[in-house]
Short mmCIF file of N, CA and C in Angstrom, two decimals:
data_model
loop_
_atom_site.label_atom_id
_atom_site.label_comp_id
_atom_site.label_asym_id
_atom_site.label_seq_id
_atom_site.Cartn_x
_atom_site.Cartn_y
_atom_site.Cartn_z
N MET A 9 -13.83 -6.83 -19.26
CA MET A 9 -13.85 -5.92 -18.79
C MET A 9 -14.63 -5.42 -17.56
N THR A 10 -14.50 -4.49 -17.09
CA THR A 10 -15.41 -4.97 -15.38
C THR A 10 -16.44 -4.11 -15.73
N ASP A 11 -17.41 -3.99 -14.65
CA ASP A 11 -19.03 -3.84 -15.28
C ASP A 11 -19.01 -2.26 -15.16
N ASN A 12 -19.88 -1.87 -15.92
CA ASN A 12 -20.05 -0.69 -16.01
C ASN A 12 -19.82 0.62 -14.63
N ARG A 13 -20.40 -0.22 -13.56
CA ARG A 13 -20.68 0.76 -12.09
C ARG A 13 -19.28 0.86 -11.99
N THR A 14 -18.00 0.12 -12.36
CA THR A 14 -17.07 0.35 -11.42
C THR A 14 -15.56 0.73 -12.40
N ALA A 15 -16.18 0.64 -14.06
CA ALA A 15 -15.68 0.77 -14.76
C ALA A 15 -14.30 2.00 -14.06
N GLY A 16 -13.07 1.93 -14.91
CA GLY A 16 -12.23 3.01 -14.51
C GLY A 16 -12.12 3.99 -13.15
N LYS A 17 -12.13 3.34 -12.11
CA LYS A 17 -11.98 3.68 -10.68
C LYS A 17 -10.95 2.87 -10.28
N ILE A 18 -10.49 3.78 -8.90
CA ILE A 18 -9.69 3.13 -8.10
C ILE A 18 -10.31 2.92 -6.67
N PHE A 19 -10.54 1.77 -6.06
CA PHE A 19 -11.10 1.65 -4.95
C PHE A 19 -9.91 1.91 -3.87
N PHE A 20 -9.36 2.57 -3.10
CA PHE A 20 -8.66 2.89 -2.06
C PHE A 20 -8.82 2.29 -0.62
N VAL A 21 -8.08 1.34 0.13
CA VAL A 21 -8.23 0.89 1.08
C VAL A 21 -7.16 1.67 2.04
N MET A 22 -7.46 2.55 3.24
CA MET A 22 -6.74 3.20 3.80
C MET A 22 -7.09 3.25 5.47
N GLY A 23 -5.53 3.23 5.97
CA GLY A 23 -5.66 3.45 7.29
C GLY A 23 -4.48 3.36 8.24
N LYS A 24 -4.29 3.74 9.44
CA LYS A 24 -3.24 3.55 10.34
C LYS A 24 -2.59 2.16 9.97
N SER A 25 -1.43 2.03 10.44
CA SER A 25 -0.94 0.60 10.83
C SER A 25 -1.49 -0.02 11.31
N ALA A 26 -1.37 -1.47 11.41
CA ALA A 26 -2.22 -2.70 11.57
C ALA A 26 -3.94 -2.32 12.05
N SER A 27 -4.19 -1.57 11.04
CA SER A 27 -5.63 -1.49 11.03
C SER A 27 -6.66 -2.61 10.72
N GLY A 28 -6.04 -3.28 9.71
CA GLY A 28 -6.54 -4.30 9.02
C GLY A 28 -6.70 -4.07 7.48
N LYS A 29 -5.96 -3.09 7.04
CA LYS A 29 -6.41 -2.80 5.66
C LYS A 29 -5.67 -4.07 5.01
N ASP A 30 -4.90 -5.05 5.34
CA ASP A 30 -4.45 -6.02 4.71
C ASP A 30 -5.68 -6.80 4.60
N THR A 31 -6.51 -7.35 5.64
CA THR A 31 -7.54 -7.87 5.76
C THR A 31 -8.58 -7.78 4.67
N VAL A 32 -9.24 -6.20 4.84
CA VAL A 32 -10.15 -5.84 3.99
C VAL A 32 -9.45 -5.88 2.75
N TYR A 33 -8.65 -5.25 2.23
CA TYR A 33 -8.07 -5.81 0.84
C TYR A 33 -8.51 -7.28 0.07
N LYS A 34 -7.79 -7.89 0.86
CA LYS A 34 -8.18 -9.37 0.52
C LYS A 34 -9.27 -9.45 0.39
N LYS A 35 -10.42 -9.37 1.50
CA LYS A 35 -11.77 -9.79 1.50
C LYS A 35 -12.40 -8.88 0.07
N LEU A 36 -11.96 -8.11 -0.07
CA LEU A 36 -12.65 -7.22 -1.27
C LEU A 36 -12.81 -7.89 -2.84
N LEU A 37 -11.23 -8.07 -2.99
CA LEU A 37 -10.33 -9.20 -3.91
C LEU A 37 -11.36 -10.54 -4.35
N GLU A 38 -11.68 -10.97 -2.59
CA GLU A 38 -12.27 -12.18 -2.89
C GLU A 38 -13.54 -11.76 -3.42
N HIS A 39 -14.52 -11.13 -2.99
CA HIS A 39 -16.06 -10.31 -3.71
C HIS A 39 -16.09 -9.62 -4.83
N PHE A 40 -14.63 -8.90 -5.44
CA PHE A 40 -15.03 -8.71 -6.55
C PHE A 40 -13.53 -9.22 -7.30
N PRO A 41 -13.65 -10.09 -8.45
CA PRO A 41 -12.01 -10.64 -8.41
C PRO A 41 -12.03 -9.97 -9.85
N GLU A 42 -12.79 -9.46 -10.48
CA GLU A 42 -12.29 -8.74 -11.27
C GLU A 42 -11.55 -7.84 -11.48
N MET A 43 -11.64 -7.00 -9.92
CA MET A 43 -10.63 -5.91 -10.06
C MET A 43 -8.89 -6.15 -10.12
N ARG A 44 -8.51 -5.43 -10.38
CA ARG A 44 -6.94 -5.32 -10.65
C ARG A 44 -6.23 -4.74 -9.78
N THR A 45 -4.95 -5.40 -9.32
CA THR A 45 -4.67 -4.85 -8.42
C THR A 45 -3.34 -3.61 -8.65
N VAL A 46 -2.27 -3.00 -8.11
CA VAL A 46 -1.41 -2.64 -8.33
C VAL A 46 -0.35 -2.65 -6.93
N THR A 47 1.09 -3.26 -7.86
CA THR A 47 2.17 -3.57 -6.78
C THR A 47 2.82 -2.78 -6.56
N LEU A 48 3.08 -1.93 -5.39
CA LEU A 48 3.42 -0.71 -4.66
C LEU A 48 5.34 -1.01 -5.00
N TYR A 49 6.12 -0.35 -4.97
CA TYR A 49 7.45 -0.20 -4.67
C TYR A 49 7.84 0.25 -3.55
N THR A 50 8.71 -1.05 -2.41
CA THR A 50 9.32 -0.22 -1.66
C THR A 50 10.97 -0.51 -1.13
N THR A 51 11.38 0.61 -0.16
CA THR A 51 12.92 0.29 0.04
C THR A 51 13.14 -0.68 1.03
N ARG A 52 11.85 -0.91 2.12
CA ARG A 52 12.36 -1.50 3.11
C ARG A 52 12.47 -2.74 2.55
N PRO A 53 13.36 -3.77 3.67
CA PRO A 53 13.44 -5.43 3.53
C PRO A 53 12.58 -6.27 3.47
N MET A 54 12.50 -6.84 2.97
CA MET A 54 11.18 -8.04 2.54
C MET A 54 11.02 -8.82 4.07
N ARG A 55 10.26 -8.61 4.50
CA ARG A 55 9.59 -9.45 5.41
C ARG A 55 9.55 -11.00 5.21
N GLU A 56 9.33 -11.46 6.62
CA GLU A 56 9.24 -13.22 5.86
C GLU A 56 7.98 -13.59 5.18
N GLY A 57 7.68 -14.51 4.49
CA GLY A 57 6.63 -14.64 3.72
C GLY A 57 6.55 -13.89 2.40
N GLU A 58 6.82 -12.91 2.59
CA GLU A 58 6.47 -12.01 1.32
C GLU A 58 7.32 -12.41 0.28
N THR A 59 6.62 -11.88 -0.70
CA THR A 59 7.54 -12.50 -2.44
C THR A 59 7.58 -10.90 -2.92
N GLU A 60 8.90 -11.13 -4.10
CA GLU A 60 8.73 -10.40 -5.05
C GLU A 60 7.64 -9.99 -5.88
N GLY A 61 7.16 -8.59 -6.41
CA GLY A 61 6.08 -8.65 -6.94
C GLY A 61 4.99 -8.87 -6.55
N MET A 62 4.50 -9.61 -5.29
CA MET A 62 3.27 -9.81 -4.90
C MET A 62 2.99 -8.83 -3.69
N GLU A 63 3.59 -8.48 -2.90
CA GLU A 63 2.82 -7.84 -1.73
C GLU A 63 3.60 -6.59 -2.19
N TYR A 64 4.85 -6.21 -2.78
CA TYR A 64 5.45 -5.18 -3.05
C TYR A 64 6.76 -5.11 -4.15
N HIS A 65 7.11 -4.45 -4.83
CA HIS A 65 8.61 -4.65 -5.51
C HIS A 65 9.39 -4.04 -4.47
N PHE A 66 10.82 -4.84 -4.40
CA PHE A 66 11.31 -4.72 -3.34
C PHE A 66 12.88 -4.13 -4.09
N ILE A 67 12.72 -2.52 -4.04
CA ILE A 67 13.88 -1.84 -4.84
C ILE A 67 14.67 -1.74 -3.84
N GLU A 68 16.11 -0.84 -4.47
CA GLU A 68 17.30 0.11 -3.89
C GLU A 68 16.68 1.19 -3.90
N ARG A 69 17.39 2.03 -2.65
CA ARG A 69 17.05 3.75 -2.92
C ARG A 69 17.65 4.40 -4.23
N LYS A 70 18.49 3.75 -4.71
CA LYS A 70 18.95 4.31 -6.08
C LYS A 70 18.04 4.45 -7.16
N LEU A 71 17.60 3.14 -7.16
CA LEU A 71 16.41 2.84 -8.64
C LEU A 71 15.44 4.16 -7.98
N LEU A 72 14.81 3.83 -6.75
CA LEU A 72 13.39 4.97 -6.75
C LEU A 72 13.71 6.34 -6.66
N GLU A 73 14.74 6.65 -6.60
CA GLU A 73 15.67 8.01 -7.31
C GLU A 73 15.89 8.11 -8.94
N ALA A 74 15.93 7.33 -9.16
CA ALA A 74 15.80 7.04 -10.71
C ALA A 74 14.52 7.58 -11.39
N MET A 75 14.02 6.44 -10.90
CA MET A 75 12.42 6.32 -10.96
C MET A 75 11.68 7.87 -11.14
N GLU A 76 12.26 8.58 -9.58
CA GLU A 76 11.77 10.35 -9.28
C GLU A 76 11.83 10.87 -10.52
N SER A 77 13.39 11.05 -10.85
CA SER A 77 13.81 12.06 -11.29
C SER A 77 13.30 11.76 -13.07
N ARG A 78 12.76 10.44 -13.56
CA ARG A 78 12.58 10.65 -14.60
C ARG A 78 11.10 10.99 -14.88
N GLY A 79 10.06 11.62 -13.28
CA GLY A 79 9.03 11.67 -13.40
C GLY A 79 8.00 10.44 -13.47
N ARG A 80 8.51 9.40 -12.91
CA ARG A 80 7.73 8.01 -13.12
C ARG A 80 7.21 7.98 -11.62
N VAL A 81 7.33 8.38 -10.79
CA VAL A 81 6.71 8.56 -9.30
C VAL A 81 5.43 9.21 -8.94
N ILE A 82 4.02 8.60 -8.78
CA ILE A 82 3.19 9.34 -8.77
C ILE A 82 3.14 9.61 -7.75
N GLU A 83 3.51 8.91 -6.19
CA GLU A 83 3.36 9.43 -5.08
C GLU A 83 4.47 8.36 -4.63
N THR A 84 5.17 8.95 -3.46
CA THR A 84 6.12 8.33 -2.30
C THR A 84 5.75 9.18 -0.79
N ARG A 85 6.32 8.22 -0.14
CA ARG A 85 6.35 8.43 1.41
C ARG A 85 7.72 7.71 1.93
N THR A 86 8.12 8.47 2.44
CA THR A 86 9.00 7.81 3.35
C THR A 86 9.35 7.99 4.90
N TYR A 87 9.45 6.69 5.64
CA TYR A 87 9.60 6.93 7.21
C TYR A 87 10.88 7.07 7.89
N GLN A 88 11.07 7.59 8.81
CA GLN A 88 12.64 7.08 9.39
C GLN A 88 12.27 6.00 10.19
N THR A 89 12.90 5.13 10.17
CA THR A 89 12.76 4.01 11.16
C THR A 89 14.23 3.90 11.80
N MET A 90 14.62 2.84 12.72
CA MET A 90 15.57 2.26 13.69
C MET A 90 16.57 1.76 12.90
N TYR A 91 16.04 1.46 11.44
CA TYR A 91 16.86 0.97 10.43
C TYR A 91 17.30 1.36 9.55
N GLY A 92 16.84 2.70 9.27
CA GLY A 92 17.19 4.07 8.34
C GLY A 92 15.80 4.45 7.56
N PRO A 93 15.95 5.27 6.47
CA PRO A 93 15.10 5.65 5.86
C PRO A 93 14.16 4.45 5.37
N TRP A 94 12.82 4.30 5.01
CA TRP A 94 12.03 2.84 4.08
C TRP A 94 11.07 3.77 3.23
N SER A 95 11.23 3.79 2.15
CA SER A 95 10.13 4.37 1.21
C SER A 95 8.83 3.39 0.63
N TYR A 96 7.60 4.05 0.69
CA TYR A 96 6.79 3.25 -0.29
C TYR A 96 6.54 4.40 -1.72
N ALA A 97 6.44 3.32 -2.68
CA ALA A 97 5.93 4.38 -3.91
C ALA A 97 4.84 3.66 -4.73
N THR A 98 4.33 4.70 -5.18
CA THR A 98 3.19 3.85 -6.84
C THR A 98 4.23 4.56 -7.65
N VAL A 99 4.39 3.82 -8.46
CA VAL A 99 4.94 3.92 -9.76
C VAL A 99 4.04 4.16 -11.04
N ASP A 100 4.48 5.08 -11.97
CA ASP A 100 3.54 4.83 -13.62
C ASP A 100 4.32 4.14 -13.89
N ASP A 101 3.99 2.76 -14.06
CA ASP A 101 4.80 1.53 -14.94
C ASP A 101 4.38 0.85 -15.86
N GLY A 102 2.81 1.48 -16.18
CA GLY A 102 2.04 1.13 -17.17
C GLY A 102 0.42 0.01 -16.31
N GLN A 103 0.98 -0.41 -15.00
CA GLN A 103 -0.10 -1.23 -14.34
C GLN A 103 -1.39 -0.54 -14.11
N ILE A 104 -1.56 0.66 -14.42
CA ILE A 104 -2.71 1.12 -13.99
C ILE A 104 -3.34 1.72 -15.49
N ASP A 105 -4.36 1.16 -15.74
CA ASP A 105 -4.98 1.79 -17.26
C ASP A 105 -6.36 1.95 -17.02
N LEU A 106 -6.82 3.46 -16.31
CA LEU A 106 -8.27 3.22 -16.38
C LEU A 106 -9.35 3.30 -17.27
N SER A 107 -9.05 3.41 -18.25
CA SER A 107 -9.78 3.45 -19.67
C SER A 107 -9.91 1.81 -20.01
N GLU A 108 -9.73 1.05 -19.19
CA GLU A 108 -10.31 -0.59 -19.51
C GLU A 108 -10.54 -1.48 -18.04
N HIS A 109 -9.93 -0.85 -17.06
CA HIS A 109 -10.13 -2.07 -15.69
C HIS A 109 -10.42 -0.83 -14.66
N SER A 110 -10.82 -1.36 -13.35
CA SER A 110 -10.94 -0.63 -12.11
C SER A 110 -10.09 -1.28 -11.31
N TYR A 111 -9.65 -0.48 -9.87
CA TYR A 111 -8.36 -1.58 -9.02
C TYR A 111 -8.74 -1.25 -7.94
N ILE A 112 -7.92 -1.98 -6.80
CA ILE A 112 -7.80 -2.03 -5.46
C ILE A 112 -6.74 -1.45 -4.96
N MET A 113 -6.20 -0.54 -4.67
CA MET A 113 -5.35 -0.44 -4.24
C MET A 113 -5.52 -0.27 -2.76
N ILE A 114 -4.10 0.06 -1.71
CA ILE A 114 -4.05 -0.01 -0.40
C ILE A 114 -3.02 1.22 0.15
N GLY A 115 -2.92 1.77 1.07
CA GLY A 115 -2.13 2.85 1.62
C GLY A 115 -2.51 3.92 2.75
N THR A 116 -1.92 4.55 2.96
CA THR A 116 -2.22 6.00 3.71
C THR A 116 -3.12 7.12 3.70
N LEU A 117 -3.44 7.51 4.34
CA LEU A 117 -4.59 8.65 3.73
C LEU A 117 -3.60 9.48 3.23
N GLU A 118 -2.32 9.50 3.10
CA GLU A 118 -1.61 10.65 2.46
C GLU A 118 -1.51 10.21 0.69
N SER A 119 -1.23 9.12 0.87
CA SER A 119 -0.91 8.09 -0.56
C SER A 119 -2.34 8.11 -1.10
N TYR A 120 -3.67 8.09 -0.49
CA TYR A 120 -4.53 8.13 -1.13
C TYR A 120 -4.62 9.73 -2.12
N GLU A 121 -4.30 10.65 -0.97
CA GLU A 121 -4.45 12.29 -1.57
C GLU A 121 -3.88 12.02 -2.96
N SER A 122 -2.57 11.77 -2.93
CA SER A 122 -1.53 11.82 -3.82
C SER A 122 -2.59 11.20 -5.11
N ILE A 123 -2.48 9.68 -4.80
CA ILE A 123 -3.58 8.74 -5.92
C ILE A 123 -4.73 9.83 -6.49
N ARG A 124 -5.58 10.25 -5.56
CA ARG A 124 -6.59 11.01 -5.98
C ARG A 124 -6.19 12.40 -6.75
N ASN A 125 -5.17 13.62 -6.15
CA ASN A 125 -4.76 14.48 -7.24
C ASN A 125 -4.30 14.07 -8.46
N TYR A 126 -3.65 12.79 -8.72
CA TYR A 126 -2.75 12.47 -9.85
C TYR A 126 -4.44 11.85 -11.15
N PHE A 127 -4.82 11.17 -10.50
CA PHE A 127 -5.87 9.92 -11.46
C PHE A 127 -7.76 11.39 -11.30
N GLY A 128 -7.88 12.47 -10.10
CA GLY A 128 -9.12 12.66 -10.42
C GLY A 128 -9.68 12.30 -9.05
N ASN A 129 -10.76 13.19 -8.49
CA ASN A 129 -12.00 12.56 -7.74
C ASN A 129 -12.73 11.74 -8.07
N GLU A 130 -13.29 11.87 -9.56
CA GLU A 130 -14.50 11.22 -10.64
C GLU A 130 -13.31 9.82 -10.28
N ARG A 131 -12.29 9.57 -10.11
CA ARG A 131 -11.87 8.10 -10.62
C ARG A 131 -11.28 7.23 -9.58
N THR A 132 -11.75 8.27 -8.02
CA THR A 132 -11.25 7.37 -6.87
C THR A 132 -12.24 7.44 -5.69
N VAL A 133 -12.37 6.53 -5.05
CA VAL A 133 -12.81 6.32 -3.88
C VAL A 133 -12.30 5.82 -2.57
N PRO A 134 -12.76 6.71 -1.61
CA PRO A 134 -11.60 6.16 -0.39
C PRO A 134 -12.48 4.86 0.24
N ILE A 135 -11.78 4.27 0.89
CA ILE A 135 -12.57 3.51 2.27
C ILE A 135 -11.29 3.40 3.05
N TYR A 136 -11.56 4.35 4.13
CA TYR A 136 -10.85 4.27 5.18
C TYR A 136 -11.46 3.20 6.44
N ILE A 137 -10.46 2.39 7.20
CA ILE A 137 -10.77 1.75 8.21
C ILE A 137 -9.84 2.32 9.25
N GLU A 138 -10.85 2.41 10.60
CA GLU A 138 -10.46 2.93 11.55
C GLU A 138 -11.00 2.08 12.78
N VAL A 139 -9.74 1.64 13.30
CA VAL A 139 -9.87 0.90 14.60
C VAL A 139 -9.07 1.17 15.94
N GLU A 140 -9.39 1.06 16.95
CA GLU A 140 -9.08 1.45 18.51
C GLU A 140 -7.62 1.45 18.53
N ASP A 141 -7.01 2.50 19.02
CA ASP A 141 -5.47 2.49 19.41
C ASP A 141 -4.96 0.71 19.77
N GLY A 142 -5.57 0.50 20.94
CA GLY A 142 -4.92 -0.82 21.85
C GLY A 142 -5.26 -1.80 20.58
N GLU A 143 -6.05 -2.00 20.24
CA GLU A 143 -6.26 -3.02 19.33
C GLU A 143 -5.19 -3.08 18.18
N ARG A 144 -4.88 -1.81 17.59
CA ARG A 144 -3.96 -1.73 16.52
C ARG A 144 -2.52 -2.33 17.14
N LEU A 145 -2.37 -1.83 18.18
CA LEU A 145 -1.14 -2.02 19.15
C LEU A 145 -0.99 -3.91 19.22
N ILE A 146 -2.24 -4.25 19.76
CA ILE A 146 -2.09 -5.94 19.88
C ILE A 146 -1.93 -6.58 18.63
N ARG A 147 -2.58 -6.15 17.58
CA ARG A 147 -2.33 -6.96 16.34
C ARG A 147 -0.86 -6.48 15.89
N ALA A 148 -0.31 -4.97 15.94
CA ALA A 148 1.08 -5.07 15.17
C ALA A 148 2.12 -6.27 16.33
N VAL A 149 1.78 -6.68 17.82
CA VAL A 149 2.68 -7.06 18.30
C VAL A 149 2.71 -8.18 18.06
N ASN A 150 1.49 -8.47 17.62
CA ASN A 150 1.42 -10.37 17.18
C ASN A 150 1.86 -10.45 15.82
N ARG A 151 1.62 -9.55 15.13
CA ARG A 151 2.73 -9.67 13.87
C ARG A 151 4.13 -9.80 13.64
N GLU A 152 4.38 -8.81 14.60
CA GLU A 152 5.95 -8.89 14.58
C GLU A 152 6.53 -10.03 15.62
N LYS A 153 5.99 -10.49 15.93
CA LYS A 153 5.89 -11.93 16.75
C LYS A 153 6.22 -12.84 15.95
N GLN A 154 5.65 -13.07 14.83
CA GLN A 154 5.84 -14.19 13.59
C GLN A 154 6.71 -13.96 12.65
N GLN A 155 7.83 -13.63 13.21
CA GLN A 155 9.08 -12.56 12.10
C GLN A 155 9.88 -13.60 12.75
N LYS A 156 11.32 -13.82 11.86
CA LYS A 156 11.89 -14.61 12.69
C LYS A 156 13.05 -13.89 13.18
N ALA A 157 13.14 -12.51 13.27
CA ALA A 157 13.86 -11.48 13.85
C ALA A 157 12.78 -10.39 13.72
N PRO A 158 12.23 -10.60 14.90
CA PRO A 158 11.16 -8.94 15.29
C PRO A 158 11.78 -8.12 15.50
N ARG A 159 10.87 -6.71 14.64
CA ARG A 159 11.83 -5.30 15.27
C ARG A 159 10.58 -4.90 16.06
N TYR A 160 11.08 -4.80 17.00
CA TYR A 160 9.80 -4.54 17.73
C TYR A 160 10.65 -2.93 18.21
N ALA A 161 11.51 -2.40 18.06
CA ALA A 161 11.72 -1.19 18.48
C ALA A 161 11.37 -0.57 17.50
N GLU A 162 11.23 -1.00 16.33
CA GLU A 162 10.59 0.23 15.17
C GLU A 162 9.26 0.01 15.11
N LEU A 163 8.29 -1.24 15.91
CA LEU A 163 6.96 -1.50 15.90
C LEU A 163 6.72 -0.17 17.18
N CYS A 164 7.93 0.15 18.16
CA CYS A 164 7.42 1.11 19.18
C CYS A 164 7.21 2.46 18.60
N ARG A 165 8.26 2.38 17.98
CA ARG A 165 8.40 3.97 17.16
C ARG A 165 7.35 4.42 16.57
N ARG A 166 6.67 3.26 15.56
CA ARG A 166 5.42 3.77 14.72
C ARG A 166 4.42 4.22 15.78
N PHE A 167 4.10 3.77 17.00
CA PHE A 167 2.92 3.48 17.76
C PHE A 167 3.15 4.68 18.75
#
């Protein structure tokens, strides 16, 4: 059980691409190890260094559509990329139990709004990270350079 000051809340880290969301998210988990995490679902290909079930659940589009038709998708967002549409989703799959635990999640402003609408204002705490665009671009290029097959065209499309 978590501390009464944080029990039953979702602390939601958000910001634009390459703003440092993952870094802040990991630091918060280090400082608050009692917090639970939620593994999102995505239809995008796995990046080098990622592990199924850790960063995301990597699924086919048909499975996401089946979960949507059963009303299990809390929020979803789809990006038209150079490689086709990539979707990211939070699914009501039993991972979140606000009667017992608090959670740290990560995403975009739009995904935060959907989470807040689903769970309520009193259960969601926004943490927004803002970084100058030039710095974000440098971070994104450096991250892409580390891939075996960098997707620079997709990176450029996002910026």
